[in-house]
PDB file of C-alpha atoms and ligand atoms in Angstrom:
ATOM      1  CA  UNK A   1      28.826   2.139  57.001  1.00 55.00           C
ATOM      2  CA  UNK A   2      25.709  -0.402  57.324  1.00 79.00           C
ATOM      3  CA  UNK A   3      23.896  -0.593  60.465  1.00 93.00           C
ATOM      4  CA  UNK A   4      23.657  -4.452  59.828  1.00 96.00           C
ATOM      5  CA  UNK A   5      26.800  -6.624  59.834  1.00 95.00           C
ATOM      6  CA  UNK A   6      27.320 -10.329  59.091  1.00 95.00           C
ATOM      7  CA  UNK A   7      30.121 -11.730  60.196  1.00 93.00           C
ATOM      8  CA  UNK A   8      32.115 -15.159  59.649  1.00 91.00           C
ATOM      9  CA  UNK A   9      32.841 -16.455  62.800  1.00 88.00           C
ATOM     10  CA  UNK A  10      34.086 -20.070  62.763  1.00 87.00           C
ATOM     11  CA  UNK A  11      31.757 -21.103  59.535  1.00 89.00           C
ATOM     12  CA  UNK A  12      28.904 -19.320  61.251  1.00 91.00           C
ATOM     13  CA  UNK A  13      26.951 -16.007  60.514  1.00 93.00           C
ATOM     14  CA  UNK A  14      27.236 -13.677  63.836  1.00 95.00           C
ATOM     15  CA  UNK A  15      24.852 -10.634  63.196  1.00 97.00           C
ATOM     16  CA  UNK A  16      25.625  -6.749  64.836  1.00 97.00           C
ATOM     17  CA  UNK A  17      23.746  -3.941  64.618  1.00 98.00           C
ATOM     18  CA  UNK A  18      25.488  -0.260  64.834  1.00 98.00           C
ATOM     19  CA  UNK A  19      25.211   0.812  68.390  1.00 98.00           C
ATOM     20  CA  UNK A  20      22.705   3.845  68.275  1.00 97.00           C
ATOM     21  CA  UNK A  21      23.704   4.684  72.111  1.00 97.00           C
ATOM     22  CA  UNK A  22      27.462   4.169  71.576  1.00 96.00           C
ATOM     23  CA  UNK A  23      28.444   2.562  75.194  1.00 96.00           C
ATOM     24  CA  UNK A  24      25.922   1.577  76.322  1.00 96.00           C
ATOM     25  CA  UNK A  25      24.256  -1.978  76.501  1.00 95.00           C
ATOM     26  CA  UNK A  26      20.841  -2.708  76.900  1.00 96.00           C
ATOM     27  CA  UNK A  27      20.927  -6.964  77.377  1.00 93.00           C
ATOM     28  CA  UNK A  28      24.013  -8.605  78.184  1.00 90.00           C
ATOM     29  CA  UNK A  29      25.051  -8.055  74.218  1.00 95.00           C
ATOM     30  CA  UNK A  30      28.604  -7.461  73.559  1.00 95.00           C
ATOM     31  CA  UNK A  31      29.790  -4.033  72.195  1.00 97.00           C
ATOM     32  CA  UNK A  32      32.596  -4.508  69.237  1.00 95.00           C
ATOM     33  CA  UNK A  33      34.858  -2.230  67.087  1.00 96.00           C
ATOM     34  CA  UNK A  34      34.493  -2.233  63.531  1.00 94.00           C
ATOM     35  CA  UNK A  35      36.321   0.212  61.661  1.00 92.00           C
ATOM     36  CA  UNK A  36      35.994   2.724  65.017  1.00 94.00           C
ATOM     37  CA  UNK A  37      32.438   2.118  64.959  1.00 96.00           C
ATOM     38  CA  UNK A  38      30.395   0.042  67.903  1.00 97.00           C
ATOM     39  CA  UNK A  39      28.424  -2.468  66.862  1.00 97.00           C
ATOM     40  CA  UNK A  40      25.994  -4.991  69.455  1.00 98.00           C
ATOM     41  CA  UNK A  41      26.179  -8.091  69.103  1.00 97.00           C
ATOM     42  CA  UNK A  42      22.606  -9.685  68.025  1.00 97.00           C
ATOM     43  CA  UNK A  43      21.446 -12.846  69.316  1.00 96.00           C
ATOM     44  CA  UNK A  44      19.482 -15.175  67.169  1.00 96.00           C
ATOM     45  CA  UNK A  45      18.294 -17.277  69.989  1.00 96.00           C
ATOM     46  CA  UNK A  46      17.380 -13.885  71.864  1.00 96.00           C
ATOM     47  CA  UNK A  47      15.330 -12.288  68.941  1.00 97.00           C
ATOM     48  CA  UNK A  48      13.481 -13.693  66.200  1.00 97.00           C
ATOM     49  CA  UNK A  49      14.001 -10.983  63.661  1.00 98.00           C
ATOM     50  CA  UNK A  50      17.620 -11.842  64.068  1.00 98.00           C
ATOM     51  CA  UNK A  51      16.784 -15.612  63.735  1.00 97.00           C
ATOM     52  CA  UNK A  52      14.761 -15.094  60.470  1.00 98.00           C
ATOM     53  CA  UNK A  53      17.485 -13.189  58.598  1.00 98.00           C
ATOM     54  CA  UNK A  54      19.976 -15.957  59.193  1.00 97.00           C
ATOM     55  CA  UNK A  55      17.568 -18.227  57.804  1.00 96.00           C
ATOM     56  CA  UNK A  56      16.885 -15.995  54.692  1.00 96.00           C
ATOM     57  CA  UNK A  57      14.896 -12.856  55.541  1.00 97.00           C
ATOM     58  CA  UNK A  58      16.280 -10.023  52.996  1.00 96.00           C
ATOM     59  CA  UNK A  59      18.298  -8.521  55.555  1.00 95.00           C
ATOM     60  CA  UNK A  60      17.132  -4.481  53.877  1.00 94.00           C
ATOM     61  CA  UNK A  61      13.490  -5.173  55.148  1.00 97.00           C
ATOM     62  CA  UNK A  62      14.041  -2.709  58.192  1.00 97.00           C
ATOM     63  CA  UNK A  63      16.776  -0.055  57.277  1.00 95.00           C
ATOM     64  CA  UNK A  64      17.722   3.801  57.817  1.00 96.00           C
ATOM     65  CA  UNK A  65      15.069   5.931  58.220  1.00 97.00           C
ATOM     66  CA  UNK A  66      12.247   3.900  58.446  1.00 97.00           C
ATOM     67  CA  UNK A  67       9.377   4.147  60.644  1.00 98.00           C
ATOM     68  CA  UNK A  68       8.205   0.759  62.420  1.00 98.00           C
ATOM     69  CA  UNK A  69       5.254   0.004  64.283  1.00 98.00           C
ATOM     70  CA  UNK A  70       6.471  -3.089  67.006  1.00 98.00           C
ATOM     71  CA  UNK A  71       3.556  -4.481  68.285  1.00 98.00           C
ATOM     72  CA  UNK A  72       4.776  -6.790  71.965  1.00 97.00           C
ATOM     73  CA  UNK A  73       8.442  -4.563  72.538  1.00 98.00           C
ATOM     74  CA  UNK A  74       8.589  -6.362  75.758  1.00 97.00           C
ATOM     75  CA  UNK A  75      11.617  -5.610  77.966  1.00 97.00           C
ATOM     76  CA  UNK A  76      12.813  -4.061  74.084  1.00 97.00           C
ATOM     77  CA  UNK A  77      15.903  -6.625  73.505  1.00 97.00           C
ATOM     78  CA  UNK A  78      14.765  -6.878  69.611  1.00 98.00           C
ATOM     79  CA  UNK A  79      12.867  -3.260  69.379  1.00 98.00           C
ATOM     80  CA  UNK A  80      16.929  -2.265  70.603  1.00 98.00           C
ATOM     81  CA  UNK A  81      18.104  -3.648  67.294  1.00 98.00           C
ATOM     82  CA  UNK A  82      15.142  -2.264  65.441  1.00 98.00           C
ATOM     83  CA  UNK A  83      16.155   0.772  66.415  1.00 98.00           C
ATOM     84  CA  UNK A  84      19.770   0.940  65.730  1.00 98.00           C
ATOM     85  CA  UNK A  85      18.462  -0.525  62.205  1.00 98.00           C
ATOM     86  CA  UNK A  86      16.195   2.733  62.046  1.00 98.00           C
ATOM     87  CA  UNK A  87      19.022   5.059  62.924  1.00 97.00           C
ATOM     88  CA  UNK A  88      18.238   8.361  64.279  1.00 97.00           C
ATOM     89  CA  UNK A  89      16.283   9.457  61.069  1.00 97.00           C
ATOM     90  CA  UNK A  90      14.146   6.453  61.967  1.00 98.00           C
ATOM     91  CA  UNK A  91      11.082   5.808  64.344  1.00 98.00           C
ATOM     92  CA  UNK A  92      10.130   3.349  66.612  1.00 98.00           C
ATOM     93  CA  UNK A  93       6.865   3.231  67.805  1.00 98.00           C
ATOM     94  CA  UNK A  94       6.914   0.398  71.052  1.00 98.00           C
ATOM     95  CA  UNK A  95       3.394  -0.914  72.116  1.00 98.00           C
ATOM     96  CA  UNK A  96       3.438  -3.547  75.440  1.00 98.00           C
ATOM     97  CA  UNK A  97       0.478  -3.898  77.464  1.00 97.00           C
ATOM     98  CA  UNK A  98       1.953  -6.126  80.403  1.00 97.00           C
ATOM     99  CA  UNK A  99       2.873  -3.142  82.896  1.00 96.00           C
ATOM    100  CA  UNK A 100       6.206  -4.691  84.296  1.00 96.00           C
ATOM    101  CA  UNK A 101       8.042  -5.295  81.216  1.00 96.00           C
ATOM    102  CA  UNK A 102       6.407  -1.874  79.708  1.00 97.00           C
ATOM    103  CA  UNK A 103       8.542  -0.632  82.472  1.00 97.00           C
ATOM    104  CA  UNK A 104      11.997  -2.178  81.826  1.00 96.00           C
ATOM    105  CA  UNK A 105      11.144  -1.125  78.059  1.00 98.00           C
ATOM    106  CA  UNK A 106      10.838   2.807  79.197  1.00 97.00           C
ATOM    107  CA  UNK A 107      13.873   2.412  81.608  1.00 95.00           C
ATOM    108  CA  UNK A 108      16.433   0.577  79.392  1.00 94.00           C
ATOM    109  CA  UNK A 109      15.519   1.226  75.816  1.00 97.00           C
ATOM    110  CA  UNK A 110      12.897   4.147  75.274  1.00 97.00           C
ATOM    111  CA  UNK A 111      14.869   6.519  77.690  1.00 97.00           C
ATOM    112  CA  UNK A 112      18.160   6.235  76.111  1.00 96.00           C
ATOM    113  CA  UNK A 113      17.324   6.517  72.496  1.00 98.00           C
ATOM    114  CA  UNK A 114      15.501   9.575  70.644  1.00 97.00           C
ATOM    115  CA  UNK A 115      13.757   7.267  67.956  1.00 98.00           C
ATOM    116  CA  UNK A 116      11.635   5.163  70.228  1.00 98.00           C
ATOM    117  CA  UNK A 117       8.153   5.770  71.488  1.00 98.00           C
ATOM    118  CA  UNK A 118       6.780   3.617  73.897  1.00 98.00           C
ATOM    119  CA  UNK A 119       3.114   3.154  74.317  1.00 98.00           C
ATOM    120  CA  UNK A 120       1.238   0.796  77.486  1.00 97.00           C
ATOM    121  CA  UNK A 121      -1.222   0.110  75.465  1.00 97.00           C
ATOM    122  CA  UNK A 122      -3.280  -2.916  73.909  1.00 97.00           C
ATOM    123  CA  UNK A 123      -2.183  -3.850  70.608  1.00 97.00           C
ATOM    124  CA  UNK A 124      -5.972  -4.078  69.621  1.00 97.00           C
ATOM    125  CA  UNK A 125      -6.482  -0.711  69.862  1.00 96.00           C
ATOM    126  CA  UNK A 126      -4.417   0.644  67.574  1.00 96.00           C
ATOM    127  CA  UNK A 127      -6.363   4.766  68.279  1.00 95.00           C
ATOM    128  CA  UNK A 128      -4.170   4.599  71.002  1.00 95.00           C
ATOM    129  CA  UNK A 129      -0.791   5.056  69.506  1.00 95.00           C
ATOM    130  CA  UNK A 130      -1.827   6.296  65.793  1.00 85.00           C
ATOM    131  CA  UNK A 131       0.994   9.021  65.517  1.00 85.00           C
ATOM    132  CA  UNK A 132       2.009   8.301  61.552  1.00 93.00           C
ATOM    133  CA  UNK A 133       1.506   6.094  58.863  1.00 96.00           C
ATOM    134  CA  UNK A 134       4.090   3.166  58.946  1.00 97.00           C
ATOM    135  CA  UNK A 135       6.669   1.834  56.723  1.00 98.00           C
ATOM    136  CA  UNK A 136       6.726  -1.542  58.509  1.00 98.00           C
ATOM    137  CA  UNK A 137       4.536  -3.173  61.219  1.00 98.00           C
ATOM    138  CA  UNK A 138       6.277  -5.723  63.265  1.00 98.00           C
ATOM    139  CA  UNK A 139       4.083  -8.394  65.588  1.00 98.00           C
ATOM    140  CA  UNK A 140       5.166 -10.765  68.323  1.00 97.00           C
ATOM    141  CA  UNK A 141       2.535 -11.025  70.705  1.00 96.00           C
ATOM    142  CA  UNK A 142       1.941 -14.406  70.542  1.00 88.00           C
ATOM    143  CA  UNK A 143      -1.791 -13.945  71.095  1.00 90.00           C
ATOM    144  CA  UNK A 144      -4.215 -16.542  69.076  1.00 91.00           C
ATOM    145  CA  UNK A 145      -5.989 -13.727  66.878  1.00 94.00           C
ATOM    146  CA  UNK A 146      -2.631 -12.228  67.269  1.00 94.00           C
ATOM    147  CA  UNK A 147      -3.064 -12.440  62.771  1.00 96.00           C
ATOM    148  CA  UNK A 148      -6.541 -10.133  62.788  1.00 96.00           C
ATOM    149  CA  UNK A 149      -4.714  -8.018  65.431  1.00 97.00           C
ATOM    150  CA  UNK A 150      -1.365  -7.707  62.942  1.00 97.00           C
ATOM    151  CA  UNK A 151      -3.834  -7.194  60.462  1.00 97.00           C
ATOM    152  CA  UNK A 152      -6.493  -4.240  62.193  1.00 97.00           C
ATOM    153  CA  UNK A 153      -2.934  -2.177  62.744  1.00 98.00           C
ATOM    154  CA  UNK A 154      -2.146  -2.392  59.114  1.00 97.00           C
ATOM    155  CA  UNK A 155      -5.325  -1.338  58.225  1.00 96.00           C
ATOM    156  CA  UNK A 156      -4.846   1.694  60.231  1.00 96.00           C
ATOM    157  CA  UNK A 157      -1.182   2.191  59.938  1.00 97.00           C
ATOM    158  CA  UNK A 158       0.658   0.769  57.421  1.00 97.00           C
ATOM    159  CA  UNK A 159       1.466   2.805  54.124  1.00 97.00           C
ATOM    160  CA  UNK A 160       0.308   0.874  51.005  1.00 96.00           C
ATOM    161  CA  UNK A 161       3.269  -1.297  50.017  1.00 96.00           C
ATOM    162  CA  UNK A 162       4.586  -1.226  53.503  1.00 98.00           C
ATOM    163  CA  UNK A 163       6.097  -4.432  54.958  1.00 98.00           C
ATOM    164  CA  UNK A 164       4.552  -6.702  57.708  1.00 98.00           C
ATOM    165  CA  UNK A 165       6.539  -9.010  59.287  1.00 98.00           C
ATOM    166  CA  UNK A 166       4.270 -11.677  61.560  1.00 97.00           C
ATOM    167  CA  UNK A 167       5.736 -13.780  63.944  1.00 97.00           C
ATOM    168  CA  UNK A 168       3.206 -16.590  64.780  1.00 96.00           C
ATOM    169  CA  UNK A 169       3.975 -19.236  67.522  1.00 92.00           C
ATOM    170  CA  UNK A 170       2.036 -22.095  66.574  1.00 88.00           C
ATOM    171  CA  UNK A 171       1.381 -23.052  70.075  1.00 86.00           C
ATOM    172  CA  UNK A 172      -0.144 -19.827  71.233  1.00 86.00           C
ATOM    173  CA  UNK A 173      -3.246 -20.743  68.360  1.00 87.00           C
ATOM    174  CA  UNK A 174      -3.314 -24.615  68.984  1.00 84.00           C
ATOM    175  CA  UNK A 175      -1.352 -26.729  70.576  1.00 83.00           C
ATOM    176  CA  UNK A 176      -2.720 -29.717  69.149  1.00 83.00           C
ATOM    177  CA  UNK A 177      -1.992 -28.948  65.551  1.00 86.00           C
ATOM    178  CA  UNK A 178       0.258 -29.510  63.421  1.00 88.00           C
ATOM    179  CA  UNK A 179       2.810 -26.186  63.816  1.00 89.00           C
ATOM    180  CA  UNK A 180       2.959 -25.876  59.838  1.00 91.00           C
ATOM    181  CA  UNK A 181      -0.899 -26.154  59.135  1.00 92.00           C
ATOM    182  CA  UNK A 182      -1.160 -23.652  61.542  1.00 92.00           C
ATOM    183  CA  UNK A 183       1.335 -21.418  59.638  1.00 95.00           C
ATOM    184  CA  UNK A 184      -0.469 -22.083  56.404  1.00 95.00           C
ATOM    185  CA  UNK A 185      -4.176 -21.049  57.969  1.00 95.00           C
ATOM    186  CA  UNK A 186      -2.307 -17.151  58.855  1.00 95.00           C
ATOM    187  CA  UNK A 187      -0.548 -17.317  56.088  1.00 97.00           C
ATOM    188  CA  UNK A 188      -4.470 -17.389  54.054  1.00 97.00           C
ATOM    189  CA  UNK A 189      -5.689 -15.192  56.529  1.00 97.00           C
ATOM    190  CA  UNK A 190      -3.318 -12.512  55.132  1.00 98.00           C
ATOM    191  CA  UNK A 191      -3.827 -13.576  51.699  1.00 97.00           C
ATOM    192  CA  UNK A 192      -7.335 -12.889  52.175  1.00 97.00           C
ATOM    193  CA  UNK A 193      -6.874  -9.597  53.350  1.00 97.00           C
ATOM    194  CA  UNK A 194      -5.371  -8.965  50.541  1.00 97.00           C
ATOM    195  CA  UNK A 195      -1.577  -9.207  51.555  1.00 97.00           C
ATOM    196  CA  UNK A 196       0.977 -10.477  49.386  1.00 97.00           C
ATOM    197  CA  UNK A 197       2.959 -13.050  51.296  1.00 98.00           C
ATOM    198  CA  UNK A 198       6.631 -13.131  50.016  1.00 98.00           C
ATOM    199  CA  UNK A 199       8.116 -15.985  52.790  1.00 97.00           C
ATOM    200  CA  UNK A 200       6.943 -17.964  55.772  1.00 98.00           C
ATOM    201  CA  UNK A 201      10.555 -18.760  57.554  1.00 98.00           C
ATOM    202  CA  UNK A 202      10.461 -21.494  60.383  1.00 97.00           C
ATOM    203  CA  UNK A 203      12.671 -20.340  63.144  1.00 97.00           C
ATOM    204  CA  UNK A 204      13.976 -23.482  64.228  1.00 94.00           C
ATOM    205  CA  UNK A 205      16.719 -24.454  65.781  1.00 96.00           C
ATOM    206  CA  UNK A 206      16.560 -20.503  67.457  1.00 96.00           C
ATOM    207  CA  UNK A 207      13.065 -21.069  67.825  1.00 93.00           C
ATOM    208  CA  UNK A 208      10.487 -24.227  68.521  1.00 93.00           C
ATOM    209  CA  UNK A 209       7.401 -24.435  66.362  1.00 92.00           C
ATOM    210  CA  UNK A 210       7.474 -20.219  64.906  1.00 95.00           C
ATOM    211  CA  UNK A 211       7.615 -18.871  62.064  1.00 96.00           C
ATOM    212  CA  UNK A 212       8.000 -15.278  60.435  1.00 98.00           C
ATOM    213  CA  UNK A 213       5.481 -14.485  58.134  1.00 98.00           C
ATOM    214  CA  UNK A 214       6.732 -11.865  55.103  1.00 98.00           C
ATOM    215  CA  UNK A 215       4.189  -9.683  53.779  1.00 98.00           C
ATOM    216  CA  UNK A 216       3.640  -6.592  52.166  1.00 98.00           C
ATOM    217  CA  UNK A 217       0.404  -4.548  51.650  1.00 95.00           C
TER     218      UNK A 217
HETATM  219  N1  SAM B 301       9.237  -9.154  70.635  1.00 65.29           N
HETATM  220  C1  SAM B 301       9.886  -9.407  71.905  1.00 65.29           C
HETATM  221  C2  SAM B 301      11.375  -9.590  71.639  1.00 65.29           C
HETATM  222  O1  SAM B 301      11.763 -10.103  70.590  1.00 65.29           O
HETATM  223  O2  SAM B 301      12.178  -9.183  72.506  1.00 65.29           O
HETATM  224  C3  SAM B 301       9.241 -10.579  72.601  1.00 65.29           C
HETATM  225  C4  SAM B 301       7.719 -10.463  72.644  1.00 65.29           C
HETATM  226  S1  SAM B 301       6.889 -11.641  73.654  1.00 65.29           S
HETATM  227  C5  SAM B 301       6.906 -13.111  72.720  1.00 65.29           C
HETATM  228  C6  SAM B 301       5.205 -11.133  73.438  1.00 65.29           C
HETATM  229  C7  SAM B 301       4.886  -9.821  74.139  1.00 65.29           C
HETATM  230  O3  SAM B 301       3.645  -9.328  73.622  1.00 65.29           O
HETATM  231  C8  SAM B 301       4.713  -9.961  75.651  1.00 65.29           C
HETATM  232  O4  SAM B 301       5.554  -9.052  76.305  1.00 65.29           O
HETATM  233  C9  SAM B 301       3.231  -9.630  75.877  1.00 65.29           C
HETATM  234  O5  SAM B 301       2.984  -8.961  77.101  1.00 65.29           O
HETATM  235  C10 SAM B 301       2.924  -8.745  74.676  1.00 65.29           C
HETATM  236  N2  SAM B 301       1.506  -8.720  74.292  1.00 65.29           N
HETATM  237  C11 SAM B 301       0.682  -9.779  74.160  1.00 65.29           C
HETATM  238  N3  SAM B 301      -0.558  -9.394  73.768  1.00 65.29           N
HETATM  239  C12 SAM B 301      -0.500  -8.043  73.642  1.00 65.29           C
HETATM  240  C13 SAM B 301      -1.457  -7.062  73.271  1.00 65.29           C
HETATM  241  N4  SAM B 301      -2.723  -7.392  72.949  1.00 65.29           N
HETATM  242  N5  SAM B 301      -1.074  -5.767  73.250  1.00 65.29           N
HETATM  243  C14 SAM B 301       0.203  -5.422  73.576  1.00 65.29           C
HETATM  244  N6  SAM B 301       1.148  -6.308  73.946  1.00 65.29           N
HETATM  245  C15 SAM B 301       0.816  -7.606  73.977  1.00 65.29           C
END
């Protein structure tokens, strides 16, 4: 059984994820039977990751038994997918700096499953939570050098061939230009560093003016 579904529903792709806590809920998601398994619903307009695989992110990027390095959990609604993706042969290693929502993180998502870790930490440090090499970094802090950041935790962290996926908000670098010149100057910056960039994917209508970058090392 995959711990991704796509469903039809009305003409429209609905997206679940295999419910590593069985019962319990960790946003207001819904919790459906498929085949006697749970599955959470997974809301595109709620998580970007979702809202780049409906518009054409391979769907495999994050799968069983992978270890990810999520850079900006916040209150964990997407790192809660992330980690049913995992499984529990899968890691999740959370880093938030903003205290408050660290907290809801720890509460609601790091408590109840095995394969998170949650770090309060700055995402610019990455000696702070180097506990194993990565198979994927994921970034959403929406920071304007939020690229080197993505890019200083690779260098640390990510295993050669590993995936990055980059969300940049256009407006958090400058919100006078152009949103898709903006995704084309981090898009160089990776290609500088050597990345090979597979897909930029522009997250509208889930999203205003981001994209996910697709990367590997
Ligand atoms: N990825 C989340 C999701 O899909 O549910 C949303 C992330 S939100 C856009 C960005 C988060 O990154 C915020 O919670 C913010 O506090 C965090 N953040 C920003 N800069 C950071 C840094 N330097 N280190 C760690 N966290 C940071």
């Amino acid at each position: 059984m995959n711990s991704l579904l796509k469903e039809d529903r009305k003409g429209r792709t609905a997206l679940l994820t295999k419910n590593l806590t069985p019962g319990k809920r960790v946003y207001n998601e819904d919790l459906i039977l498929r085949d006697s398994v749970e599955y959470r619903t997974w809301d595109p307009f709620r998580s970007k990751l979702a809202a780049a695989i409906l518009k054409g992110l391979p769907d495999d990027l994050v799968r069983e038994g992978n270890k990810v390095l999520y850079l900006g959990v916040s209150t964990g609604t997407t790192a809660s997918h992330v980690s049913d993706l995992v499984g529990s042969t899968g890691l999740v290693v959370g880093v938030e700096f903003a205290p408050r929502v660290a907290r809801e993180f720890v509460e609601h998502v790091a408590r109840q499953r095995k394969n998170v870790i949650p770090f309060v930490a700055d995402a610019r440090d990455p000696s702070k939570y180097s506990v194993t090499t990565m198979d994927v970094v994921y970034c959403d802090i929406a920071q304007p050098d939020q690229t080197e950041i993505a890019l200083t935790n690779c260098q640390k962290l990510l295993k050669k061939g590993g995936t990055l996926l980059l969300v940049v908000k256009a407006r958090s670098i400058d919100v006078l230009k152009d949103p898709k010149h903006v995704f084309a100057e981090e898009r160089l910056k990776l290609e500088k560093a050597g990345f090979n960039v597979r897909s930029v994917i522009e997250l509208s209508p889930f999203e205003k003016d981001h994209a996910l970058i697709f990367a590997t090392s």
